[in-house]
XYZ file of C-alpha atoms in Angstrom:
628
model
C -44.922 -27.881 19.173
C -48.540 -28.568 18.356
C -50.137 -31.221 20.513
C -53.591 -32.566 21.100
C -55.309 -31.787 24.370
C -54.790 -34.207 27.236
C -57.768 -36.507 27.727
C -58.123 -39.407 30.145
C -60.846 -41.767 29.008
C -61.338 -45.415 29.886
C -61.747 -46.686 26.357
C -60.818 -44.473 23.426
C -60.181 -45.918 20.004
C -56.725 -47.489 19.941
C -55.586 -46.109 16.614
C -57.187 -42.790 15.793
C -56.601 -41.713 12.202
C -54.620 -38.558 11.696
C -56.810 -35.487 11.110
C -57.253 -34.518 7.509
C -54.855 -31.841 6.397
C -56.571 -28.853 4.823
C -54.881 -26.348 2.629
C -51.409 -26.638 1.132
C -48.838 -28.955 2.667
C -46.308 -27.275 4.981
C -43.416 -25.951 2.973
C -39.847 -26.962 3.635
C -38.358 -23.929 5.315
C -34.538 -23.857 5.262
C -34.532 -21.836 8.470
C -36.576 -24.524 10.254
C -34.142 -27.194 9.087
C -31.166 -25.113 10.187
C -32.678 -24.607 13.635
C -33.494 -28.320 13.976
C -29.979 -29.340 12.954
C -28.449 -26.855 15.363
C -30.608 -28.187 18.196
C -29.647 -31.757 17.223
C -26.094 -31.020 18.296
C -26.617 -28.304 20.881
C -28.782 -30.507 23.126
C -26.267 -33.419 23.305
C -23.379 -31.001 23.872
C -25.226 -29.193 26.657
C -26.299 -32.391 28.424
C -22.793 -33.821 28.115
C -21.325 -30.664 29.623
C -23.374 -31.225 32.780
C -22.899 -35.042 32.733
C -26.605 -35.713 32.122
C -26.281 -37.634 28.857
C -28.816 -40.159 30.160
C -31.508 -37.537 29.466
C -30.764 -38.050 25.790
C -32.836 -41.249 25.993
C -36.161 -39.464 26.638
C -35.140 -36.709 24.211
C -34.562 -39.230 21.427
C -37.757 -41.145 22.187
C -39.903 -38.004 22.319
C -38.335 -36.656 19.133
C -39.099 -39.880 17.300
C -42.598 -40.035 18.771
C -43.339 -36.499 17.609
C -42.464 -37.303 13.991
C -44.081 -40.700 13.442
C -47.811 -41.194 12.933
C -48.650 -44.417 14.757
C -51.415 -45.032 17.271
C -53.918 -42.653 18.750
C -52.625 -42.768 22.326
C -49.537 -41.571 24.150
C -48.416 -44.998 25.320
C -48.704 -46.511 21.832
C -46.650 -43.707 20.338
C -43.916 -43.965 22.977
C -43.648 -47.746 22.680
C -43.249 -47.616 18.908
C -40.784 -44.721 19.141
C -38.608 -46.587 21.664
C -38.714 -49.689 19.461
C -37.605 -47.705 16.398
C -34.825 -46.056 18.416
C -33.446 -49.420 19.565
C -33.445 -50.758 16.010
C -31.724 -47.605 14.754
C -29.043 -47.761 17.452
C -28.209 -51.388 16.673
C -28.182 -50.760 12.923
C -26.095 -47.585 13.165
C -23.890 -49.475 15.603
C -22.068 -50.790 12.538
C -21.020 -47.185 11.872
C -20.394 -46.417 15.558
C -18.040 -49.407 15.656
C -15.698 -48.084 12.969
C -15.781 -44.307 13.349
C -13.183 -42.710 15.665
C -15.644 -41.741 18.446
C -16.882 -45.232 19.313
C -19.759 -45.100 21.819
C -19.200 -41.464 22.764
C -22.617 -39.995 23.688
C -22.481 -36.717 21.742
C -21.601 -37.986 18.239
C -24.062 -40.894 18.405
C -26.973 -38.876 19.768
C -26.171 -36.007 17.437
C -26.322 -38.305 14.415
C -29.626 -39.826 15.550
C -31.217 -36.423 16.177
C -29.867 -35.111 12.881
C -31.381 -38.069 11.042
C -34.743 -37.503 12.742
C -34.703 -33.764 12.014
C -33.796 -34.219 8.374
C -36.382 -36.977 7.911
C -39.141 -34.894 9.463
C -38.215 -31.885 7.325
C -38.178 -33.894 4.099
C -41.534 -35.487 4.982
C -42.999 -32.066 5.908
C -44.018 -33.340 9.321
C -44.722 -31.012 12.167
C -43.962 -32.389 15.644
C -47.119 -33.740 17.212
C -47.633 -36.127 20.140
C -51.063 -37.427 21.179
C -51.644 -37.076 24.908
C -54.666 -39.350 25.001
C -54.536 -42.178 27.569
C -56.501 -45.414 27.774
C -57.787 -46.983 30.943
C -55.934 -50.210 30.129
C -52.663 -48.264 29.991
C -52.701 -48.720 33.759
C -52.477 -52.510 33.313
C -49.488 -52.177 30.978
C -47.653 -49.769 33.266
C -48.780 -51.715 36.339
C -47.295 -54.934 34.951
C -43.914 -53.251 34.476
C -44.061 -51.756 37.976
C -45.080 -55.013 39.692
C -42.474 -57.086 37.889
C -39.767 -54.515 38.621
C -40.745 -54.540 42.290
C -40.337 -58.294 42.577
C -37.187 -58.741 40.491
C -35.410 -55.779 42.077
C -36.551 -56.447 45.642
C -33.807 -58.922 46.675
C -31.005 -56.571 45.602
C -32.575 -53.267 46.656
C -30.292 -51.305 48.947
C -27.376 -53.729 48.570
C -23.909 -52.713 47.454
C -22.496 -53.865 44.138
C -20.413 -56.516 45.934
C -23.411 -57.815 47.891
C -25.382 -58.158 44.653
C -22.858 -60.563 43.142
C -24.529 -63.732 44.566
C -27.639 -62.731 42.587
C -25.619 -61.666 39.574
C -23.732 -64.978 39.243
C -26.668 -67.378 39.562
C -25.461 -68.900 36.275
C -22.377 -68.905 34.125
C -24.419 -67.628 31.192
C -24.778 -64.201 32.782
C -21.055 -63.965 33.413
C -20.529 -64.811 29.756
C -23.010 -62.148 28.658
C -21.343 -59.652 30.935
C -17.973 -60.421 29.331
C -19.494 -59.602 25.909
C -20.920 -56.381 27.326
C -17.506 -55.533 28.801
C -15.735 -56.259 25.532
C -18.047 -54.035 23.494
C -17.782 -51.288 26.103
C -13.974 -51.463 26.023
C -13.447 -51.660 22.245
C -16.196 -49.138 21.491
C -18.232 -51.214 19.071
C -19.368 -54.635 17.945
C -16.842 -57.279 18.918
C -17.033 -59.033 15.544
C -15.680 -55.841 13.960
C -12.816 -55.652 16.518
C -11.994 -59.315 16.991
C -8.337 -58.988 17.943
C -9.051 -56.406 20.639
C -12.216 -58.162 21.856
C -10.512 -61.517 22.472
C -9.060 -60.088 25.668
C -12.522 -59.800 27.203
C -14.443 -62.856 25.973
C -13.873 -66.497 25.174
C -13.082 -67.090 21.545
C -14.887 -67.599 19.157
C -17.683 -65.631 20.868
C -16.293 -62.388 19.506
C -17.151 -63.593 15.998
C -20.173 -65.864 16.285
C -22.429 -64.835 19.177
C -25.256 -62.310 18.476
C -24.165 -59.049 20.082
C -27.139 -56.740 19.605
C -28.340 -56.732 23.216
C -24.818 -56.244 24.561
C -24.170 -53.381 22.153
C -27.480 -51.702 22.994
C -26.807 -51.950 26.741
C -23.233 -50.711 26.236
C -24.564 -47.684 24.340
C -27.087 -47.005 27.110
C -24.324 -47.428 29.687
C -22.223 -44.796 27.922
C -25.146 -42.380 28.305
C -25.668 -43.325 31.949
C -22.009 -42.775 32.818
C -21.569 -39.823 30.404
C -18.284 -41.336 29.307
C -16.673 -43.771 26.900
C -14.667 -45.031 29.872
C -16.447 -47.977 31.485
C -14.909 -47.641 34.942
C -14.395 -50.512 37.361
C -15.758 -53.934 36.481
C -17.548 -54.211 39.836
C -19.489 -51.004 39.174
C -20.237 -52.318 35.675
C -21.754 -55.506 37.096
C -24.043 -53.362 39.242
C -25.286 -51.314 36.276
C -25.526 -54.260 33.884
C -27.612 -56.254 36.353
C -30.056 -53.365 36.739
C -30.361 -53.149 32.941
C -31.138 -56.866 32.747
C -33.771 -56.697 35.490
C -35.352 -53.675 33.805
C -35.351 -55.533 30.481
C -37.360 -58.390 31.983
C -39.901 -55.974 33.467
C -40.204 -54.241 30.090
C -40.587 -57.624 28.382
C -43.587 -58.448 30.561
C -45.140 -55.035 29.958
C -44.462 -55.276 26.217
C -46.367 -58.557 26.018
C -49.404 -56.957 27.660
C -49.222 -53.957 25.338
C -48.700 -56.132 22.247
C -51.756 -58.297 22.960
C -53.850 -55.158 23.369
C -52.443 -53.693 20.154
C -53.404 -56.792 18.176
C -56.943 -56.581 19.557
C -57.261 -53.169 17.946
C -60.070 -50.647 18.421
C -62.659 -53.410 18.970
C -60.912 -54.596 22.145
C -62.551 -52.339 24.733
C -64.035 -52.319 28.185
C -63.865 -55.388 30.364
C -62.573 -57.431 27.422
C -59.409 -55.313 27.239
C -58.957 -55.666 30.991
C -59.403 -59.451 30.798
C -56.863 -59.802 27.968
C -54.247 -57.527 29.549
C -54.637 -59.113 32.993
C -54.418 -62.647 31.578
C -51.165 -61.923 29.762
C -49.791 -60.211 32.870
C -50.791 -63.150 35.073
C -49.087 -65.698 32.813
C -45.797 -63.812 32.492
C -45.646 -62.801 36.149
C -46.454 -66.213 37.627
C -45.201 -68.542 34.893
C -41.887 -70.237 34.258
C -40.483 -67.416 32.103
C -39.317 -65.634 35.269
C -36.591 -68.295 35.403
C -34.895 -66.428 32.553
C -33.444 -64.126 35.221
C -31.994 -66.877 37.384
C -30.644 -68.784 34.374
C -28.884 -65.698 33.074
C -30.577 -65.859 29.662
C -30.153 -62.131 29.147
C -30.007 -62.073 25.352
C -33.034 -64.339 25.099
C -35.006 -62.023 27.381
C -34.251 -58.964 25.269
C -34.759 -60.940 22.076
C -38.236 -61.985 23.214
C -38.989 -58.365 24.136
C -38.214 -57.142 20.632
C -39.906 -60.171 19.063
C -43.158 -59.354 20.864
C -43.111 -55.735 19.678
C -42.096 -56.598 16.114
C -44.763 -59.277 15.680
C -47.522 -57.113 17.156
C -46.742 -54.180 14.869
C -46.548 -56.472 11.832
C -49.628 -58.566 12.583
C -51.759 -55.425 12.886
C -49.898 -52.850 10.781
C -51.983 -49.822 11.760
C -49.439 -47.453 10.231
C -48.724 -45.568 7.046
C -46.418 -47.066 4.458
C -43.386 -45.114 5.683
C -43.937 -46.181 9.297
C -44.586 -49.758 8.166
C -41.194 -49.907 6.458
C -39.507 -48.358 9.508
C -41.179 -50.820 11.897
C -40.346 -53.799 9.686
C -36.722 -52.682 9.369
C -36.410 -52.106 13.113
C -37.950 -55.524 13.786
C -35.623 -57.345 11.407
C -32.522 -55.630 12.766
C -33.364 -55.627 16.477
C -34.553 -59.234 16.691
C -31.838 -60.705 14.463
C -29.015 -58.770 16.099
C -30.137 -59.738 19.605
C -31.171 -63.356 19.013
C -30.752 -64.524 15.432
C -32.837 -67.661 16.055
C -35.953 -65.488 16.267
C -35.222 -63.569 13.078
C -36.916 -66.292 11.031
C -40.199 -65.653 12.857
C -40.048 -61.934 12.036
C -39.380 -62.827 8.407
C -42.365 -65.192 8.495
C -44.652 -62.467 9.878
C -43.355 -59.907 7.371
C -44.020 -62.273 4.463
C -47.530 -62.934 5.754
C -48.404 -59.256 6.125
C -47.086 -58.413 2.658
C -49.321 -61.093 1.180
C -52.390 -60.306 3.264
C -52.125 -56.533 2.731
C -50.799 -56.680 -0.827
C -53.385 -54.203 -2.152
C -52.135 -51.623 0.305
C -48.813 -51.429 -1.525
C -50.198 -51.187 -5.043
C -48.076 -48.724 -6.979
C -45.451 -48.647 -4.214
C -44.051 -52.165 -4.386
C -40.679 -51.179 -5.812
C -39.623 -48.689 -3.102
C -41.155 -50.791 -0.313
C -39.416 -53.996 -1.391
C -36.148 -52.138 -2.007
C -36.230 -50.641 1.486
C -37.093 -53.986 3.076
C -34.355 -55.741 1.098
C -31.828 -53.192 2.339
C -33.014 -53.662 5.921
C -32.813 -57.445 5.541
C -29.253 -57.153 4.253
C -28.224 -55.047 7.234
C -30.069 -57.391 9.608
C -28.422 -60.479 8.173
C -24.890 -59.095 8.062
C -23.693 -60.324 11.491
C -25.310 -63.752 10.991
C -23.756 -64.186 7.550
C -20.430 -63.072 8.956
C -20.705 -65.668 11.744
C -21.600 -68.512 9.385
C -18.828 -67.663 6.948
C -16.200 -67.486 9.693
C -16.436 -69.828 12.682
C -20.075 -70.766 13.374
C -21.086 -74.402 12.887
C -24.860 -74.015 12.609
C -25.765 -77.708 12.830
C -23.538 -78.374 15.840
C -24.608 -75.203 17.645
C -28.303 -75.938 17.083
C -27.977 -79.222 18.972
C -26.076 -77.876 21.965
C -27.168 -79.028 25.399
C -27.547 -76.736 28.368
C -29.823 -75.539 31.157
C -33.323 -74.815 29.899
C -36.284 -72.637 30.792
C -39.273 -74.663 29.673
C -42.308 -72.504 28.795
C -45.670 -73.463 30.245
C -46.828 -76.177 27.839
C -50.576 -76.030 28.609
C -50.645 -72.264 28.144
C -48.556 -72.469 24.979
C -50.685 -75.194 23.401
C -54.058 -74.033 24.703
C -53.689 -70.423 23.647
C -52.314 -71.511 20.275
C -55.396 -73.636 19.639
C -57.690 -70.844 20.818
C -55.893 -68.458 18.453
C -56.701 -70.796 15.568
C -60.347 -70.845 16.643
C -60.474 -67.054 16.875
C -58.693 -66.520 13.552
C -61.074 -68.864 11.711
C -64.267 -67.222 12.968
C -66.080 -65.425 10.126
C -65.832 -62.050 11.866
C -62.026 -62.341 12.060
C -61.389 -64.407 8.943
C -62.309 -61.425 6.794
C -59.862 -59.086 8.567
C -56.188 -58.663 7.791
C -55.298 -59.132 11.452
C -57.184 -62.435 11.659
C -55.565 -63.733 8.484
C -52.088 -62.712 9.631
C -52.563 -64.278 13.070
C -53.607 -67.514 11.380
C -50.550 -67.461 9.118
C -48.120 -66.621 11.954
C -49.508 -69.251 14.355
C -49.459 -71.996 11.723
C -46.042 -70.909 10.435
C -44.507 -70.775 13.909
C -45.964 -74.189 14.749
C -44.389 -75.552 11.559
C -40.988 -74.013 12.350
C -41.011 -75.366 15.918
C -42.234 -78.773 14.766
C -39.638 -79.132 12.009
C -36.826 -78.043 14.322
C -37.974 -80.487 16.994
C -38.222 -83.330 14.464
C -34.720 -82.506 13.234
C -33.321 -82.649 16.765
C -35.091 -85.941 17.390
C -33.607 -87.370 14.211
C -30.065 -86.127 14.857
C -29.541 -86.316 18.634
C -32.620 -88.218 19.800
C -34.100 -85.630 22.175
C -35.293 -82.034 22.411
C -32.401 -79.831 23.439
C -31.489 -76.307 24.464
C -32.585 -74.326 21.428
C -35.848 -76.188 21.016
C -37.055 -74.735 24.311
C -35.900 -71.294 23.220
C -38.044 -71.652 20.115
C -41.011 -72.742 22.216
C -40.501 -69.583 24.305
C -41.064 -67.634 21.099
C -44.126 -69.800 20.494
C -45.442 -68.834 23.926
C -44.949 -65.169 23.028
C -46.983 -65.648 19.847
C -49.696 -67.475 21.770
C -49.908 -64.664 24.340
C -50.048 -62.007 21.633
C -52.918 -63.883 20.023
C -54.953 -63.252 23.165
C -55.695 -59.856 21.665
C -57.668 -61.598 18.938
C -59.080 -64.218 21.299
C -60.408 -61.447 23.546
C -62.698 -60.320 20.736
C -64.586 -63.607 21.124
C -65.832 -62.400 24.525
C -69.183 -60.583 24.479
C -68.974 -56.830 24.651
C -70.803 -55.201 27.552
C -73.936 -53.292 26.637
C -73.957 -49.550 27.229
C -75.053 -48.548 30.694
C -77.773 -45.961 30.956
C -77.368 -43.083 33.348
C -74.871 -40.355 34.013
C -71.289 -40.354 32.769
C -70.089 -41.008 36.325
C -72.285 -44.099 36.597
C -71.078 -45.416 33.253
C -67.457 -44.970 34.294
C -68.072 -46.659 37.642
C -69.759 -49.584 35.906
C -66.850 -49.884 33.472
C -64.292 -49.826 36.275
C -66.232 -52.461 38.222
C -66.429 -54.858 35.295
C -62.804 -54.284 34.375
C -61.725 -54.796 37.989
C -63.644 -58.047 38.262
C -62.229 -59.255 34.932
C -58.712 -58.428 36.118
C -59.210 -60.220 39.437
C -60.646 -63.265 37.656
C -57.724 -63.416 35.203
C -55.157 -63.197 38.000
C -56.941 -65.971 39.915
C -57.351 -68.269 36.898
C -53.929 -67.810 35.314
C -51.740 -66.371 38.072
C -52.764 -68.496 41.029
C -53.743 -65.448 43.102
C -56.206 -66.526 45.813
C -57.131 -63.082 47.132
C -56.762 -64.029 50.778
C -58.621 -67.353 50.628
C -56.627 -69.940 52.652
C -54.819 -72.598 50.652
C -56.026 -76.155 50.985
C -54.067 -78.350 53.432
C -51.839 -75.399 54.263
C -49.953 -75.617 50.975
C -48.678 -72.351 49.475
C -50.739 -70.942 46.631
C -49.594 -71.196 43.029
C -48.762 -67.503 43.062
C -46.686 -67.735 46.246
C -44.794 -70.708 44.819
C -44.089 -69.093 41.432
C -40.506 -68.600 40.168
C -40.774 -64.820 40.417
C -41.813 -64.937 44.073
C -38.995 -67.364 44.807
C -36.566 -64.926 43.187
C -38.031 -62.046 45.174
C -37.564 -64.008 48.423
C -33.899 -64.577 47.541
C -34.240 -68.334 47.078
C -32.388 -68.223 43.729
C -29.370 -66.524 45.290
C -26.040 -68.343 44.931
C -25.317 -68.389 48.635
C -22.185 -70.544 48.304
C -20.373 -67.884 46.302
C -21.135 -65.017 48.684
C -17.922 -65.368 50.700
C -15.645 -65.897 47.678
C -17.272 -62.890 45.964
C -16.683 -60.748 49.035
C -13.060 -61.882 49.250
C -12.480 -61.200 45.563
C -13.883 -57.686 45.675
C -12.591 -56.633 49.077
C -9.189 -58.263 49.238
C -7.898 -60.674 46.622
C -8.204 -58.686 43.400
C -6.617 -55.444 44.561
C -3.897 -54.673 42.035
C -4.533 -57.818 39.994
C -4.024 -57.191 36.272
C -3.339 -60.714 35.037
C -5.603 -63.790 34.988
C -6.448 -65.269 38.385
C -7.209 -68.757 39.692
C -9.378 -68.729 42.811
C -9.418 -71.762 45.108
C -11.783 -71.281 48.038
C -12.895 -74.799 48.948
C -12.846 -78.455 47.972
C -15.872 -77.816 45.756
C -14.581 -77.838 42.179
C -17.642 -76.084 40.752
C -17.448 -73.280 43.327
C -13.816 -72.762 42.427
C -14.726 -72.680 38.753
C -17.379 -70.030 39.234
C -15.156 -68.005 41.549
C -12.393 -68.103 38.974
C -14.747 -67.058 36.180
C -15.954 -64.198 38.373
C -12.355 -63.187 39.018
C -11.672 -63.046 35.278
C -14.594 -60.763 34.472
C -13.855 -58.526 37.471
C -10.330 -58.045 36.089
C -11.702 -57.698 32.518
C -9.835 -60.817 31.449
C -12.759 -62.967 30.342
C -10.748 -64.564 27.559
C -8.650 -66.406 30.152
C -11.684 -68.386 31.325
C -11.032 -71.399 29.087
C -7.524 -71.765 30.493
C -8.765 -71.124 34.026
C -11.357 -73.876 33.646
C -8.774 -76.541 32.965
C -6.348 -75.363 35.630
C -8.940 -74.810 38.353
C -10.656 -78.133 37.714
C -7.455 -80.140 37.906
C -6.418 -78.500 41.149
C -9.744 -78.602 42.960
C -10.336 -82.228 41.958
C -7.474 -83.272 44.237
C -8.413 -82.520 47.881
C -4.812 -82.769 48.991
C -3.903 -79.841 46.762
C -6.934 -77.678 47.635
C -7.266 -75.327 50.542
C -10.132 -73.729 52.397
C -8.436 -70.388 52.476
C -8.317 -68.229 49.392
C -5.375 -68.819 47.089
C -4.424 -66.687 44.151
C -2.237 -67.978 41.352
C -1.229 -65.884 38.370
C 0.317 -66.871 35.114
C 1.214 -65.182 31.865
C -1.298 -65.463 29.042
């Protein structure tokens, strides 16, 4: 494999053009294709034989990264490759759901590697991965590491049973876990196996709820366990919870990376540090950390893919083939995970096609045909839901617990993005024009949806705040363009060591200032009147200290896992106290631990009626079974 030499520089150009190819193009050698196809199946078979299928994840990402031509740095290439892989897995999941092997690791990975090998051979692409790193890569990776430290800290070292009070902080997560369980058990999308899936989830969820995130995590789980057999539900809750926590950490890191990507090659030095640190400060200390406690797992992963898709569309620093692949992956990944956000990807795609229309001159027919095919695949589950059981108007006005994005940050950054996009230096660039179109379009979508809710139900409800979360993502991404408004530092005379030291000093100060201004970090300065600092009082720190833990369910969870569910194969009602809501949650937990999530609707009625009457409740655990 030919690779560039490893170089660590503080500020290289973000997207380095591919070197000009001299001489004739590489010929398509049948022997090379045969070897690649053989390796595509030999590697999965070998790793499966030693129960290390999880290593197929880095193999697939590196294979994809070696064949695409995006970005001039290692981190950029890996991020885009992972994004394309996730979109491919969810799209091919339609095939995985109906073929006889289900989520088996070897057939799925073999097909993906075969597709990559054949595509690279047809495109005459030799494997090549840039090893160049940027100084600001440390801020992207550091954000992921810091967030993971805080979100994982309260459950570190605890058994699967002891993690349940953190796992069941909301009913939403138990619902998401039931979808994950159903897909894991039936071996594919639930809407393609509705009769079998109804055992594991409340109807009509098997037909109407977006299942992309659950399918993706189920596929990953099959690699982690090296088996199509899911194992015990308690062990599954342990793994699923780790996936969710990792997804939130990756979401925060993806936002930092995406803002830097939009800034492009001009975003260097202390300006890159200021932009990356500001985004990190907002996502680490802001209200979005409540997504974990609320159990909004699909929304978290949907926002992750939305951030990556919008960044790669707003600044499409790719060839036409990669552009089509990125657009297809964005449409499929975002729509399959959280269909509400699919409209924003469509808005960005329309804007970039108009802004960069000259780029596709002479290639409009194949580009539009490929995008139309991707849109059809992306819209298939949503169309299926609408044509079967989904009432769009009623669902859009549902009430429920909300995570309200930081309004001042959302509005302020949005207005600053408009200022930056209308400056002459940015107004003439495709990125500036696309940012302007996406910000105005997203504001219109959010405004129209809010006005519709006001007119129909009289207040802003559940899904309005989910749309504003997407608006916050767009506002944070726009920081990459806003950062270009900052003055660039003049070159420092002297030796290379002195220039690097000066760059690190400015970048460090910019990072510290951003964390103080937007993250509430006081760097050891005492808080006034003894009050805790904004950083110490942030939702993520509260989660890390265990304050979001559902302490009341700790004893029922322990009893369920250690005593009451042994041998239980039918639905269970759990009555542990006179608290009706505790009994409800305990019963729901019992259903998912016995993989009987569909019984929850019946359990709700029965458990509520019993626990509402103190004379019929008991403080000791009671288990009642009935035939479904």
